[in-house]
Coordinates of C-alpha atoms in Angstrom, one line a residue:
M18 CA 2.7 29.2 20.3
K19 CA 3.7 25.7 21.4
T20 CA 4.4 25.5 25.2
E21 CA 7.7 23.9 26.2
I22 CA 7.1 21.1 28.8
D23 CA 9.6 20.7 31.6
Y24 CA 9.5 17.0 32.0
E25 CA 12.1 16.9 34.7
A26 CA 10.1 19.4 36.8
M27 CA 6.9 17.4 36.2
F28 CA 8.7 14.2 37.3
N29 CA 10.1 15.7 40.4
A30 CA 6.7 17.2 41.4
G31 CA 4.8 13.9 40.9
P32 CA 2.8 12.8 44.0
V33 CA 3.8 9.1 43.7
P34 CA 7.3 8.3 45.1
T35 CA 9.2 7.2 42.0
L36 CA 12.7 6.0 41.1
L37 CA 14.2 5.5 37.6
L38 CA 16.6 2.6 37.3
T39 CA 18.9 1.4 34.6
P40 CA 18.9 -2.3 33.6
D41 CA 21.8 -2.9 36.0
F42 CA 19.6 -1.4 38.8
T43 CA 21.5 1.9 39.1
M44 CA 19.4 4.8 40.3
V45 CA 19.5 7.7 37.8
A46 CA 16.6 9.8 39.1
A47 CA 14.4 10.1 42.2
N48 CA 11.5 12.5 42.5
D49 CA 10.8 14.7 45.6
A50 CA 8.1 12.4 47.0
F51 CA 10.5 9.4 47.0
L52 CA 13.2 11.4 48.8
E53 CA 10.6 12.5 51.4
V54 CA 9.3 9.0 52.3
T55 CA 12.8 7.4 52.3
Q56 CA 14.4 10.4 54.1
R57 CA 17.3 10.3 51.7
T58 CA 19.0 12.9 49.5
R59 CA 19.7 12.7 45.8
A60 CA 23.4 12.6 46.5
E61 CA 22.9 9.4 48.5
L62 CA 21.0 7.7 45.7
I63 CA 21.8 8.9 42.2
G64 CA 24.5 6.8 40.6
H65 CA 24.3 4.0 43.2
C66 CA 22.8 0.5 42.9
V67 CA 19.4 0.3 44.6
F68 CA 20.5 -2.7 46.6
T69 CA 23.5 -0.9 47.9
A70 CA 21.5 2.1 49.0
F71 CA 18.7 0.0 50.5
P72 CA 20.2 -3.1 52.0
D73 CA 18.1 -5.8 53.7
N74 CA 16.6 -5.0 57.1
P75 CA 19.0 -5.9 59.9
D76 CA 18.3 -8.9 62.1
T77 CA 15.2 -9.9 60.0
A78 CA 16.6 -12.7 57.8
D79 CA 14.0 -15.1 59.2
D80 CA 11.0 -12.7 58.8
P81 CA 9.5 -13.4 55.3
E82 CA 7.5 -10.2 55.5
A83 CA 10.8 -8.2 55.9
Q84 CA 12.7 -9.8 53.0
G85 CA 11.7 -6.9 50.7
I86 CA 15.1 -6.6 48.9
K87 CA 15.0 -10.2 47.6
V88 CA 11.4 -9.7 46.4
L89 CA 12.4 -6.4 44.8
R90 CA 15.3 -8.1 43.0
D91 CA 13.0 -10.9 41.7
S92 CA 10.5 -8.3 40.5
L93 CA 13.1 -6.2 38.7
E94 CA 14.6 -9.3 37.0
R95 CA 11.1 -10.3 35.9
V96 CA 10.6 -6.9 34.3
L97 CA 13.9 -7.3 32.5
A98 CA 13.1 -10.8 31.3
T99 CA 9.6 -10.2 30.1
G100 CA 9.5 -6.4 29.3
K101 CA 6.2 -6.2 31.2
R102 CA 5.0 -4.4 34.3
D103 CA 5.3 -6.3 37.6
T104 CA 3.3 -5.5 40.8
M105 CA 5.0 -6.6 44.0
A106 CA 3.2 -8.0 47.0
L107 CA 2.8 -5.7 50.0
Q108 CA 6.3 -5.4 51.5
R109 CA 7.9 -4.3 54.8
Y110 CA 11.1 -2.3 54.7
D111 CA 12.3 -0.4 57.8
V112 CA 13.8 3.1 57.5
E113 CA 16.6 4.5 59.6
P114 CA 15.7 8.1 60.5
P115 CA 18.4 10.8 60.1
G116 CA 20.5 11.4 63.2
M117 CA 19.3 8.1 64.8
P118 CA 21.8 5.4 63.7
G119 CA 20.8 1.9 64.6
V120 CA 17.1 2.9 65.1
F121 CA 14.7 1.6 62.5
E122 CA 11.0 2.6 61.9
E123 CA 8.7 -0.1 60.6
R124 CA 7.4 0.9 57.1
H125 CA 5.2 -1.0 54.6
W126 CA 5.1 -0.4 50.9
S127 CA 3.0 -1.2 47.8
T128 CA 5.2 -1.2 44.7
V129 CA 5.0 -1.4 40.9
N130 CA 7.9 -1.8 38.6
T131 CA 7.3 -0.8 35.0
P132 CA 9.6 -1.1 31.9
V133 CA 10.4 1.7 29.5
L134 CA 11.2 0.0 26.2
G135 CA 13.5 1.4 23.5
P136 CA 12.9 1.2 19.7
D137 CA 14.5 -2.2 19.7
G138 CA 12.0 -3.5 22.2
K139 CA 14.6 -3.9 25.0
V140 CA 14.2 -2.4 28.5
K141 CA 16.1 0.9 28.7
L142 CA 14.8 2.1 32.1
I143 CA 12.6 0.8 34.9
I144 CA 10.1 3.0 36.6
H145 CA 10.0 2.0 40.3
S146 CA 6.9 3.5 41.8
T147 CA 6.0 2.9 45.4
E148 CA 3.3 3.9 47.9
E149 CA 3.7 3.8 51.6
V150 CA 0.8 2.2 53.4
T151 CA 2.2 2.0 56.9
D152 CA -0.5 4.3 58.4
F153 CA -3.3 2.2 57.0
L154 CA -1.9 -1.1 58.3
Q155 CA -1.3 0.4 61.7
Q156 CA -4.9 1.6 61.8
L157 CA -6.0 -1.9 60.8
R158 CA -4.0 -3.6 63.5
W159 CA -5.2 -1.1 66.1
S160 CA -8.8 -1.8 65.1
S161 CA -8.3 -5.5 65.3
R162 CA -6.7 -5.3 68.8
R163 CA -9.5 -3.1 70.1
G164 CA -12.1 -5.3 68.6
V165 CA -13.6 -2.4 66.7
T166 CA -16.6 -3.6 64.6
G167 CA -15.6 -1.4 61.7
A168 CA -12.3 -3.2 61.2
R169 CA -13.6 -5.1 58.2
A170 CA -14.9 -1.9 56.6
K171 CA -11.6 -0.2 57.1
L172 CA -9.8 -3.1 55.6
K173 CA -12.1 -2.9 52.6
A174 CA -11.5 0.9 52.4
M175 CA -7.8 0.3 52.5
E176 CA -8.0 -2.2 49.7
N177 CA -10.0 0.2 47.6
H178 CA -7.5 3.0 48.2
L179 CA -4.6 0.7 47.3
Y180 CA -6.3 -0.4 44.1
A181 CA -7.1 3.2 43.2
R182 CA -3.5 4.3 43.8
N183 CA -2.2 1.3 41.8
R184 CA -4.4 2.5 38.9
E185 CA -3.0 5.9 39.2
L186 CA 0.5 4.4 39.0
Q187 CA -0.4 2.5 35.9
D188 CA -2.0 5.6 34.3
L189 CA 1.1 7.6 35.1
N190 CA 3.3 5.0 33.5
E191 CA 1.2 5.0 30.3
R192 CA 1.5 8.8 30.1
L193 CA 5.3 8.5 30.6
K194 CA 5.6 5.8 27.9
Q195 CA 3.6 8.0 25.5
T196 CA 5.7 11.0 26.3
H197 CA 8.9 8.9 25.7
R198 CA 7.5 7.7 22.3
E199 CA 6.7 11.2 21.3
Q200 CA 10.1 12.5 22.3
T201 CA 11.8 9.6 20.4
Q202 CA 9.8 10.4 17.3
T203 CA 10.5 14.1 17.6
T204 CA 14.2 13.6 18.1
S205 CA 14.4 11.3 15.1
A206 CA 12.5 13.7 12.9
L207 CA 14.8 16.6 14.0
R208 CA 17.9 14.5 13.2
D209 CA 16.6 13.6 9.8
S210 CA 15.7 17.3 9.1
I211 CA 19.2 18.5 10.2
R212 CA 20.8 15.8 8.0
R213 CA 18.7 16.8 5.0
Q214 CA 19.3 20.5 5.5
R215 CA 23.1 20.0 5.7
Q216 CA 23.1 17.9 2.5
F217 CA 20.9 20.4 0.8
V218 CA 23.3 23.3 1.6
I219 CA 26.3 21.2 0.4
D220 CA 24.6 20.3 -2.9
A221 CA 23.2 23.8 -3.5
S222 CA 26.6 25.3 -2.9
H223 CA 28.1 22.9 -5.4
D224 CA 25.5 23.8 -8.0
L225 CA 26.0 27.6 -7.4
R226 CA 29.8 27.3 -7.8
N227 CA 29.5 26.0 -11.4
P228 CA 27.9 29.1 -13.0
I229 CA 30.0 31.4 -10.8
A230 CA 33.2 29.6 -12.0
G231 CA 32.0 30.0 -15.6
L232 CA 31.5 33.7 -15.1
L233 CA 34.9 34.1 -13.5
T234 CA 36.6 32.1 -16.4
E235 CA 34.9 34.2 -19.1
L236 CA 35.8 37.5 -17.4
E237 CA 39.5 36.4 -17.0
V238 CA 39.6 35.4 -20.7
A239 CA 38.1 38.8 -21.7
L240 CA 40.7 40.7 -19.5
S241 CA 43.7 38.7 -20.7
E242 CA 42.8 38.7 -24.5
P243 CA 42.0 42.3 -25.5
H244 CA 41.2 41.4 -29.1
I245 CA 38.7 38.6 -28.3
D246 CA 35.2 38.6 -29.8
M247 CA 33.3 40.4 -26.9
Q248 CA 29.9 39.4 -28.3
Q249 CA 30.7 35.7 -27.9
I250 CA 32.1 36.3 -24.3
L251 CA 29.0 38.3 -23.4
R252 CA 26.7 35.6 -24.7
R253 CA 28.4 33.0 -22.5
L254 CA 28.4 35.4 -19.6
L255 CA 24.6 35.8 -20.1
R256 CA 24.0 32.1 -20.1
N257 CA 25.9 31.6 -16.9
A258 CA 24.1 34.6 -15.3
E259 CA 20.8 33.1 -16.4
R260 CA 21.7 29.7 -14.9
L261 CA 22.7 31.4 -11.6
N262 CA 19.5 33.4 -11.6
D263 CA 17.4 30.2 -12.1
I264 CA 19.1 28.4 -9.2
V265 CA 18.7 31.4 -6.9
A266 CA 15.1 31.7 -7.9
D267 CA 14.4 28.0 -7.1
L268 CA 16.2 28.3 -3.8
L269 CA 14.1 31.3 -2.9
A270 CA 10.9 29.5 -3.9
L271 CA 11.8 26.6 -1.6
A272 CA 12.7 28.9 1.2
R273 CA 9.2 30.5 0.9
L274 CA 7.5 27.1 0.9
D275 CA 9.4 26.1 4.0
T276 CA 8.8 29.2 6.0
T277 CA 5.5 30.8 5.0
A278 CA 1.9 29.7 5.0
P279 CA 0.2 29.1 1.6
A280 CA -1.1 32.3 0.0
A281 CA -4.8 33.1 0.0
T282 CA -6.7 30.7 -2.2
E283 CA -9.2 31.3 -5.0
L284 CA -11.4 29.2 -7.2
I285 CA -9.2 28.0 -10.2
D286 CA -10.4 26.2 -13.3
L287 CA -7.6 23.8 -14.2
A288 CA -8.4 23.7 -17.9
Q289 CA -8.2 27.4 -18.1
L290 CA -5.0 27.4 -16.2
V291 CA -3.5 25.0 -18.8
V292 CA -4.8 27.1 -21.7
D293 CA -3.3 30.3 -20.2
E294 CA 0.1 28.7 -19.6
L295 CA 0.3 27.3 -23.1
E296 CA -0.6 30.7 -24.6
R297 CA 2.1 32.3 -22.5
R298 CA 5.0 30.0 -23.3
T299 CA 6.5 28.5 -26.4
V300 CA 6.8 24.7 -26.1
N301 CA 9.4 23.0 -28.4
A302 CA 7.2 19.9 -28.9
A303 CA 3.7 19.1 -30.1
V304 CA 1.2 19.6 -27.2
H305 CA -2.0 17.5 -27.1
P306 CA -4.4 18.8 -24.4
R307 CA -7.4 16.8 -23.3
L308 CA -9.2 19.2 -20.9
D309 CA -12.5 18.5 -19.2
Q310 CA -14.3 21.7 -18.4
H311 CA -15.4 23.0 -15.0
V312 CA -12.7 21.1 -13.0
T313 CA -12.1 23.6 -10.2
V314 CA -9.9 23.6 -7.1
Y315 CA -9.1 26.1 -4.4
A316 CA -5.5 27.2 -4.6
S317 CA -3.3 30.3 -5.3
R318 CA -2.9 31.0 -9.0
I319 CA 0.8 31.9 -9.0
P320 CA 2.2 28.8 -7.1
L321 CA -0.1 26.5 -9.1
T322 CA 1.1 28.1 -12.4
R323 CA 4.6 27.5 -11.2
L324 CA 3.8 23.9 -10.6
L325 CA 2.4 23.4 -14.1
A326 CA 5.3 25.3 -15.7
N327 CA 7.8 23.0 -13.9
L328 CA 6.0 19.9 -15.1
L329 CA 5.9 21.2 -18.7
A330 CA 9.6 22.2 -18.6
N331 CA 10.5 18.7 -17.3
A332 CA 8.4 17.1 -20.1
E333 CA 9.8 19.3 -22.7
R334 CA 13.3 18.4 -21.6
H335 CA 12.7 14.6 -22.0
T336 CA 10.1 14.2 -24.7
S337 CA 10.8 12.8 -28.1
T338 CA 7.9 14.2 -30.1
K339 CA 4.8 15.2 -28.1
I340 CA 3.4 16.2 -24.7
E341 CA -0.1 15.3 -23.5
I342 CA -1.9 17.3 -20.9
V343 CA -5.0 15.8 -19.3
V344 CA -7.5 17.5 -16.9
T345 CA -10.2 15.4 -15.5
T346 CA -12.0 14.4 -12.3
D347 CA -11.7 11.4 -10.1
P348 CA -14.1 12.4 -7.2
P349 CA -13.3 13.7 -4.6
E350 CA -10.2 14.8 -6.5
A351 CA -9.3 16.9 -9.5
V352 CA -6.6 15.3 -11.7
L353 CA -4.0 17.0 -13.9
E354 CA -1.6 14.8 -15.8
V355 CA 1.5 15.8 -17.9
I356 CA 2.8 12.9 -20.1
D357 CA 5.8 12.8 -22.4
D358 CA 7.0 10.1 -24.8
G359 CA 10.6 10.2 -23.7
P360 CA 12.6 7.4 -22.0
G361 CA 10.4 7.3 -18.9
I362 CA 11.3 6.9 -15.3
A363 CA 12.3 3.6 -13.7
P364 CA 10.0 2.5 -10.8
G365 CA 12.9 2.7 -8.3
D366 CA 13.6 6.4 -9.2
R367 CA 10.0 7.6 -9.1
E368 CA 10.3 9.0 -5.5
R369 CA 13.9 10.0 -5.7
I370 CA 13.3 12.5 -8.5
F371 CA 11.3 14.6 -6.0
E372 CA 14.3 15.0 -3.7
R373 CA 15.9 18.4 -3.7
L374 CA 18.8 18.6 -6.2
Y375 CA 18.5 15.0 -7.2
R376 CA 18.9 14.5 -11.0
L377 CA 18.9 11.4 -13.1
D378 CA 21.8 10.8 -15.5
D379 CA 19.5 11.4 -18.4
A380 CA 18.4 14.7 -17.0
R381 CA 22.0 15.8 -16.6
R382 CA 22.7 14.9 -20.3
Q383 CA 19.6 16.7 -21.6
D384 CA 20.1 19.8 -19.5
P385 CA 23.5 20.1 -17.8
G386 CA 22.5 23.5 -16.4
G387 CA 19.3 22.3 -14.6
S388 CA 19.0 22.8 -10.9
G389 CA 17.3 19.6 -9.8
L390 CA 14.8 21.6 -7.8
G391 CA 11.8 21.9 -10.2
L392 CA 10.0 18.7 -9.3
S393 CA 10.7 19.2 -5.6
I394 CA 9.1 22.6 -5.7
A395 CA 6.1 21.3 -7.7
R396 CA 5.5 18.6 -5.1
E397 CA 5.7 21.0 -2.1
I398 CA 3.2 23.3 -3.8
A399 CA 0.8 20.4 -4.3
Q400 CA 1.1 19.4 -0.7
A401 CA 0.6 23.0 0.5
Y402 CA -2.9 22.8 -1.0
G403 CA -3.8 19.4 0.3
G404 CA -2.8 17.5 -2.9
R405 CA -0.4 14.9 -4.2
L406 CA 2.1 14.9 -7.0
Y407 CA 3.7 11.6 -8.1
A408 CA 5.2 9.8 -11.1
A409 CA 2.9 7.0 -12.4
D410 CA 3.1 4.1 -14.9
H411 CA 2.9 4.9 -18.6
P412 CA 3.8 2.6 -21.5
T413 CA 5.7 5.2 -23.6
G414 CA 7.3 7.8 -21.3
A415 CA 7.0 9.7 -18.1
R416 CA 3.6 10.5 -16.5
F417 CA 3.3 13.0 -13.7
V418 CA -0.1 13.1 -11.9
L419 CA -1.3 16.0 -9.8
R420 CA -4.3 15.3 -7.5
L421 CA -6.0 18.2 -5.7
P422 CA -9.3 18.2 -3.7
L423 CA -12.2 19.2 -5.9
A424 CA -13.8 22.5 -5.0
A425 CA -17.2 21.9 -3.5

């Protein structure tokens, strides 16, 4: 079972003090580490501009080291302008401890500002990640004043630590960007799925209403006209009931394909499958099979038979005189083709005909009672066994090509 990831909890528990800023520099999130080092609460930060919450140090206008807010603004504006990560120089920003107004503690920070880009390539958020290095600098100053011979080594160690922490910040940013991309893709896929499902329910309901309305009409006529020919009424009722049954059967088939795993597979000879289906059904057209022997695939017989039956029914509906059935190999794939000599399919419609409930105008004229689900079901069966089903070019009609992995 897929584990749900609590991204908010992961962000708040991150070890690196981090802010999320909008393009107008409003703070929208701060993790626990950031609140701890700045000694602020979320209520004091969230919804406020970063420059309002963290004004310039008092009485330090002439100290270049202490002008961190100007440097921060410049860095954030570079991120907005370029859409690229910006690493700030080491900065000093003093913090006023709680309960001690007017008293400021000297702090030093190493900061990286990283953009989060939207699908349009524009900056949607800025990740402001900062690391306090006050203790390291104080140790370095103490070492210099005391003349400790290891000062240079400590400086090198501090530089190595800062470099390592910077790499950690960059790695964290890359992971957050990847997570954002995955969330965006998942959200988009879910929206598309919901839209398709809604449209499918609307279209299916419309198709179901037609035979139901026919049944109701015939029953009302039979009840209102006692001397009517009941055999004629019953025949029309039967046709509408059969139409309703076909639609329900197709809907159930799609539901099973959507919600269940493929049935257990077996070794199937495609030529023999075609022979068995032609013996079982009566086709109202001349059938010309060209079947290579020993073309085998792994699949479940019942769904694969349903796929072939749907292709034959479609060809029979549109053909003028004949249907060709071809079984051959094109390693590493087995190939089954069903070809008719009807009006064919325009290139622009060759993908749309596999959409659920989509029917071309010619299909509606040839078979007004068709459900528009047969080709969709056939393609989903093919995909369930690692194959492909598509409409290909043919000079004299429609050509449907099924490709499945050849059995080893």
